[in-house]
Amino acid sequence: MARKPEPDLITAPLTPKATHGVVEVKDPPESAMNLTADAAEISGLRLVDAADRARKRD
């Protein structure tokens, strides 16, 4: 039987923005997040990429 999705489950990856030495993420909620495995994996990759770009702009 398929597991019932939680109402606050985040299915879309985060969208971090690289600025001068800083990575800004505006779309997470203020409390704990529940992400799907795919959303978490893509978010992690995006955060690593944004960190690299932020360092280069510093």
mmCIF file of N, CA and C in Angstrom:
data_model
loop_
_atom_site.group_PDB
_atom_site.id
_atom_site.type_symbol
_atom_site.label_atom_id
_atom_site.label_comp_id
_atom_site.label_asym_id
_atom_site.label_seq_id
_atom_site.Cartn_x
_atom_site.Cartn_y
_atom_site.Cartn_z
ATOM 1 N N MET A 1 0.840 -1.173 0.000
ATOM 2 C CA MET A 1 0.000 0.000 0.000
ATOM 3 C C MET A 1 0.893 1.248 0.000
ATOM 4 N N ALA A 2 0.554 2.230 -0.810
ATOM 5 C CA ALA A 2 1.325 3.468 -0.884
ATOM 6 C C ALA A 2 1.140 4.288 0.385
ATOM 7 N N ARG A 3 2.225 4.942 0.774
ATOM 8 C CA ARG A 3 2.190 5.783 1.960
ATOM 9 C C ARG A 3 1.456 7.084 1.670
ATOM 10 N N LYS A 4 0.608 7.519 2.588
ATOM 11 C CA LYS A 4 -0.143 8.759 2.414
ATOM 12 C C LYS A 4 0.801 9.954 2.557
ATOM 13 N N PRO A 5 0.820 10.883 1.578
ATOM 14 C CA PRO A 5 1.719 12.033 1.670
ATOM 15 C C PRO A 5 1.336 12.956 2.828
ATOM 16 N N GLU A 6 2.357 13.505 3.463
ATOM 17 C CA GLU A 6 2.134 14.447 4.551
ATOM 18 C C GLU A 6 1.715 15.791 3.967
ATOM 19 N N PRO A 7 0.844 16.551 4.656
ATOM 20 C CA PRO A 7 0.345 17.812 4.105
ATOM 21 C C PRO A 7 1.429 18.869 3.916
ATOM 22 N N ASP A 8 2.490 18.842 4.739
ATOM 23 C CA ASP A 8 3.534 19.858 4.623
ATOM 24 C C ASP A 8 4.774 19.339 3.904
ATOM 25 N N LEU A 9 4.634 18.259 3.139
ATOM 26 C CA LEU A 9 5.746 17.669 2.424
ATOM 27 C C LEU A 9 6.141 18.559 1.252
ATOM 28 N N ILE A 10 7.401 18.926 1.201
ATOM 29 C CA ILE A 10 7.921 19.767 0.119
ATOM 30 C C ILE A 10 8.396 18.849 -0.995
ATOM 31 N N THR A 11 7.847 19.031 -2.178
ATOM 32 C CA THR A 11 8.214 18.186 -3.311
ATOM 33 C C THR A 11 9.096 18.916 -4.318
ATOM 34 N N ALA A 12 9.150 20.233 -4.257
ATOM 35 C CA ALA A 12 9.978 21.008 -5.173
ATOM 36 C C ALA A 12 11.313 21.337 -4.509
ATOM 37 N N PRO A 13 12.420 21.268 -5.252
ATOM 38 C CA PRO A 13 13.719 21.600 -4.680
ATOM 39 C C PRO A 13 13.809 23.079 -4.302
ATOM 40 N N LEU A 14 14.688 23.383 -3.354
ATOM 41 C CA LEU A 14 14.942 24.768 -2.971
ATOM 42 C C LEU A 14 15.661 25.480 -4.105
ATOM 43 N N THR A 15 15.593 26.809 -4.126
ATOM 44 C CA THR A 15 16.250 27.586 -5.178
ATOM 45 C C THR A 15 17.187 28.610 -4.541
ATOM 46 N N PRO A 16 18.406 28.195 -4.173
ATOM 47 C CA PRO A 16 19.350 29.123 -3.557
ATOM 48 C C PRO A 16 19.878 30.133 -4.565
ATOM 49 N N LYS A 17 20.250 31.307 -4.049
ATOM 50 C CA LYS A 17 20.790 32.381 -4.880
ATOM 51 C C LYS A 17 22.172 32.748 -4.345
ATOM 52 N N ALA A 18 23.158 32.800 -5.223
ATOM 53 C CA ALA A 18 24.520 33.160 -4.839
ATOM 54 C C ALA A 18 24.711 34.658 -4.970
ATOM 55 N N THR A 19 25.228 35.265 -3.911
ATOM 56 C CA THR A 19 25.605 36.675 -3.959
ATOM 57 C C THR A 19 27.063 36.762 -3.529
ATOM 58 N N HIS A 20 27.540 37.910 -3.169
ATOM 59 C CA HIS A 20 28.946 38.106 -2.808
ATOM 60 C C HIS A 20 29.266 37.422 -1.484
ATOM 61 N N GLY A 21 29.752 36.178 -1.563
ATOM 62 C CA GLY A 21 30.149 35.430 -0.395
ATOM 63 C C GLY A 21 29.012 34.853 0.423
ATOM 64 N N VAL A 22 27.778 34.933 -0.066
ATOM 65 C CA VAL A 22 26.608 34.480 0.690
ATOM 66 C C VAL A 22 25.698 33.659 -0.222
ATOM 67 N N VAL A 23 25.097 32.632 0.361
ATOM 68 C CA VAL A 23 24.072 31.854 -0.333
ATOM 69 C C VAL A 23 22.749 32.151 0.358
ATOM 70 N N GLU A 24 21.798 32.666 -0.394
ATOM 71 C CA GLU A 24 20.493 33.046 0.146
ATOM 72 C C GLU A 24 19.438 32.048 -0.324
ATOM 73 N N VAL A 25 18.641 31.560 0.628
ATOM 74 C CA VAL A 25 17.539 30.656 0.310
ATOM 75 C C VAL A 25 16.281 31.265 0.898
ATOM 76 N N LYS A 26 15.370 31.701 0.040
ATOM 77 C CA LYS A 26 14.164 32.390 0.501
ATOM 78 C C LYS A 26 12.965 31.477 0.666
ATOM 79 N N ASP A 27 12.973 30.326 0.006
ATOM 80 C CA ASP A 27 11.744 29.542 -0.021
ATOM 81 C C ASP A 27 11.566 28.481 1.059
ATOM 82 N N PRO A 28 12.505 28.260 1.981
ATOM 83 C CA PRO A 28 12.162 27.259 3.009
ATOM 84 C C PRO A 28 11.262 27.861 4.079
ATOM 85 N N PRO A 29 10.470 27.043 4.736
ATOM 86 C CA PRO A 29 9.674 27.549 5.852
ATOM 87 C C PRO A 29 10.579 27.835 7.048
ATOM 88 N N GLU A 30 10.062 28.557 8.028
ATOM 89 C CA GLU A 30 10.860 28.911 9.197
ATOM 90 C C GLU A 30 11.080 27.719 10.123
ATOM 91 N N SER A 31 10.217 26.724 10.071
ATOM 92 C CA SER A 31 10.354 25.552 10.933
ATOM 93 C C SER A 31 10.995 24.399 10.158
ATOM 94 N N ALA A 32 11.037 23.241 10.770
ATOM 95 C CA ALA A 32 11.626 22.067 10.129
ATOM 96 C C ALA A 32 10.946 21.771 8.800
ATOM 97 N N MET A 33 11.710 21.228 7.853
ATOM 98 C CA MET A 33 11.174 20.919 6.534
ATOM 99 C C MET A 33 11.118 19.415 6.335
ATOM 100 N N ASN A 34 10.118 18.965 5.634
ATOM 101 C CA ASN A 34 10.000 17.582 5.190
ATOM 102 C C ASN A 34 10.056 17.596 3.673
ATOM 103 N N LEU A 35 11.162 17.116 3.114
ATOM 104 C CA LEU A 35 11.340 17.087 1.667
ATOM 105 C C LEU A 35 11.296 15.650 1.175
ATOM 106 N N THR A 36 10.845 15.494 -0.056
ATOM 107 C CA THR A 36 10.957 14.184 -0.667
ATOM 108 C C THR A 36 12.444 13.910 -0.896
ATOM 109 N N ALA A 37 12.791 12.665 -1.106
ATOM 110 C CA ALA A 37 14.192 12.317 -1.349
ATOM 111 C C ALA A 37 14.728 13.052 -2.584
ATOM 112 N N ASP A 38 13.943 13.126 -3.637
ATOM 113 C CA ASP A 38 14.381 13.814 -4.853
ATOM 114 C C ASP A 38 14.583 15.303 -4.609
ATOM 115 N N ALA A 39 13.641 15.938 -3.916
ATOM 116 C CA ALA A 39 13.758 17.368 -3.633
ATOM 117 C C ALA A 39 14.977 17.646 -2.758
ATOM 118 N N ALA A 40 15.252 16.784 -1.794
ATOM 119 C CA ALA A 40 16.409 16.964 -0.920
ATOM 120 C C ALA A 40 17.712 16.822 -1.700
ATOM 121 N N GLU A 41 17.778 15.822 -2.569
ATOM 122 C CA GLU A 41 18.998 15.600 -3.343
ATOM 123 C C GLU A 41 19.282 16.773 -4.281
ATOM 124 N N ILE A 42 18.275 17.220 -5.003
ATOM 125 C CA ILE A 42 18.465 18.332 -5.935
ATOM 126 C C ILE A 42 18.783 19.613 -5.171
ATOM 127 N N SER A 43 18.123 19.830 -4.038
ATOM 128 C CA SER A 43 18.398 21.013 -3.220
ATOM 129 C C SER A 43 19.850 21.018 -2.764
ATOM 130 N N GLY A 44 20.343 19.855 -2.338
ATOM 131 C CA GLY A 44 21.735 19.755 -1.899
ATOM 132 C C GLY A 44 22.710 20.106 -3.010
ATOM 133 N N LEU A 45 22.457 19.588 -4.191
ATOM 134 C CA LEU A 45 23.313 19.901 -5.338
ATOM 135 C C LEU A 45 23.269 21.389 -5.668
ATOM 136 N N ARG A 46 22.076 21.968 -5.624
ATOM 137 C CA ARG A 46 21.932 23.399 -5.899
ATOM 138 C C ARG A 46 22.654 24.244 -4.851
ATOM 139 N N LEU A 47 22.609 23.825 -3.584
ATOM 140 C CA LEU A 47 23.300 24.564 -2.526
ATOM 141 C C LEU A 47 24.817 24.512 -2.714
ATOM 142 N N VAL A 48 25.347 23.348 -3.073
ATOM 143 C CA VAL A 48 26.784 23.229 -3.318
ATOM 144 C C VAL A 48 27.191 24.123 -4.491
ATOM 145 N N ASP A 49 26.410 24.116 -5.552
ATOM 146 C CA ASP A 49 26.698 24.958 -6.708
ATOM 147 C C ASP A 49 26.631 26.440 -6.349
ATOM 148 N N ALA A 50 25.613 26.832 -5.582
ATOM 149 C CA ALA A 50 25.477 28.235 -5.174
ATOM 150 C C ALA A 50 26.635 28.644 -4.275
ATOM 151 N N ALA A 51 27.097 27.752 -3.401
ATOM 152 C CA ALA A 51 28.241 28.066 -2.541
ATOM 153 C C ALA A 51 29.487 28.320 -3.377
ATOM 154 N N ASP A 52 29.704 27.517 -4.388
ATOM 155 C CA ASP A 52 30.849 27.719 -5.276
ATOM 156 C C ASP A 52 30.769 29.055 -5.983
ATOM 157 N N ARG A 53 29.579 29.380 -6.510
ATOM 158 C CA ARG A 53 29.408 30.658 -7.204
ATOM 159 C C ARG A 53 29.565 31.838 -6.246
ATOM 160 N N ALA A 54 29.082 31.703 -5.016
ATOM 161 C CA ALA A 54 29.191 32.780 -4.021
ATOM 162 C C ALA A 54 30.652 33.062 -3.681
ATOM 163 N N ARG A 55 31.440 32.004 -3.542
ATOM 164 C CA ARG A 55 32.877 32.184 -3.260
ATOM 165 C C ARG A 55 33.575 32.913 -4.395
ATOM 166 N N LYS A 56 33.199 32.612 -5.607
ATOM 167 C CA LYS A 56 33.841 33.242 -6.766
ATOM 168 C C LYS A 56 33.458 34.708 -6.909
ATOM 169 N N ARG A 57 32.344 35.100 -6.334
ATOM 170 C CA ARG A 57 31.890 36.500 -6.418
ATOM 171 C C ARG A 57 32.365 37.328 -5.244
ATOM 172 N N ASP A 58 32.986 36.674 -4.266
ATOM 173 C CA ASP A 58 33.417 37.372 -3.055
ATOM 174 C C ASP A 58 34.620 38.255 -3.339
#
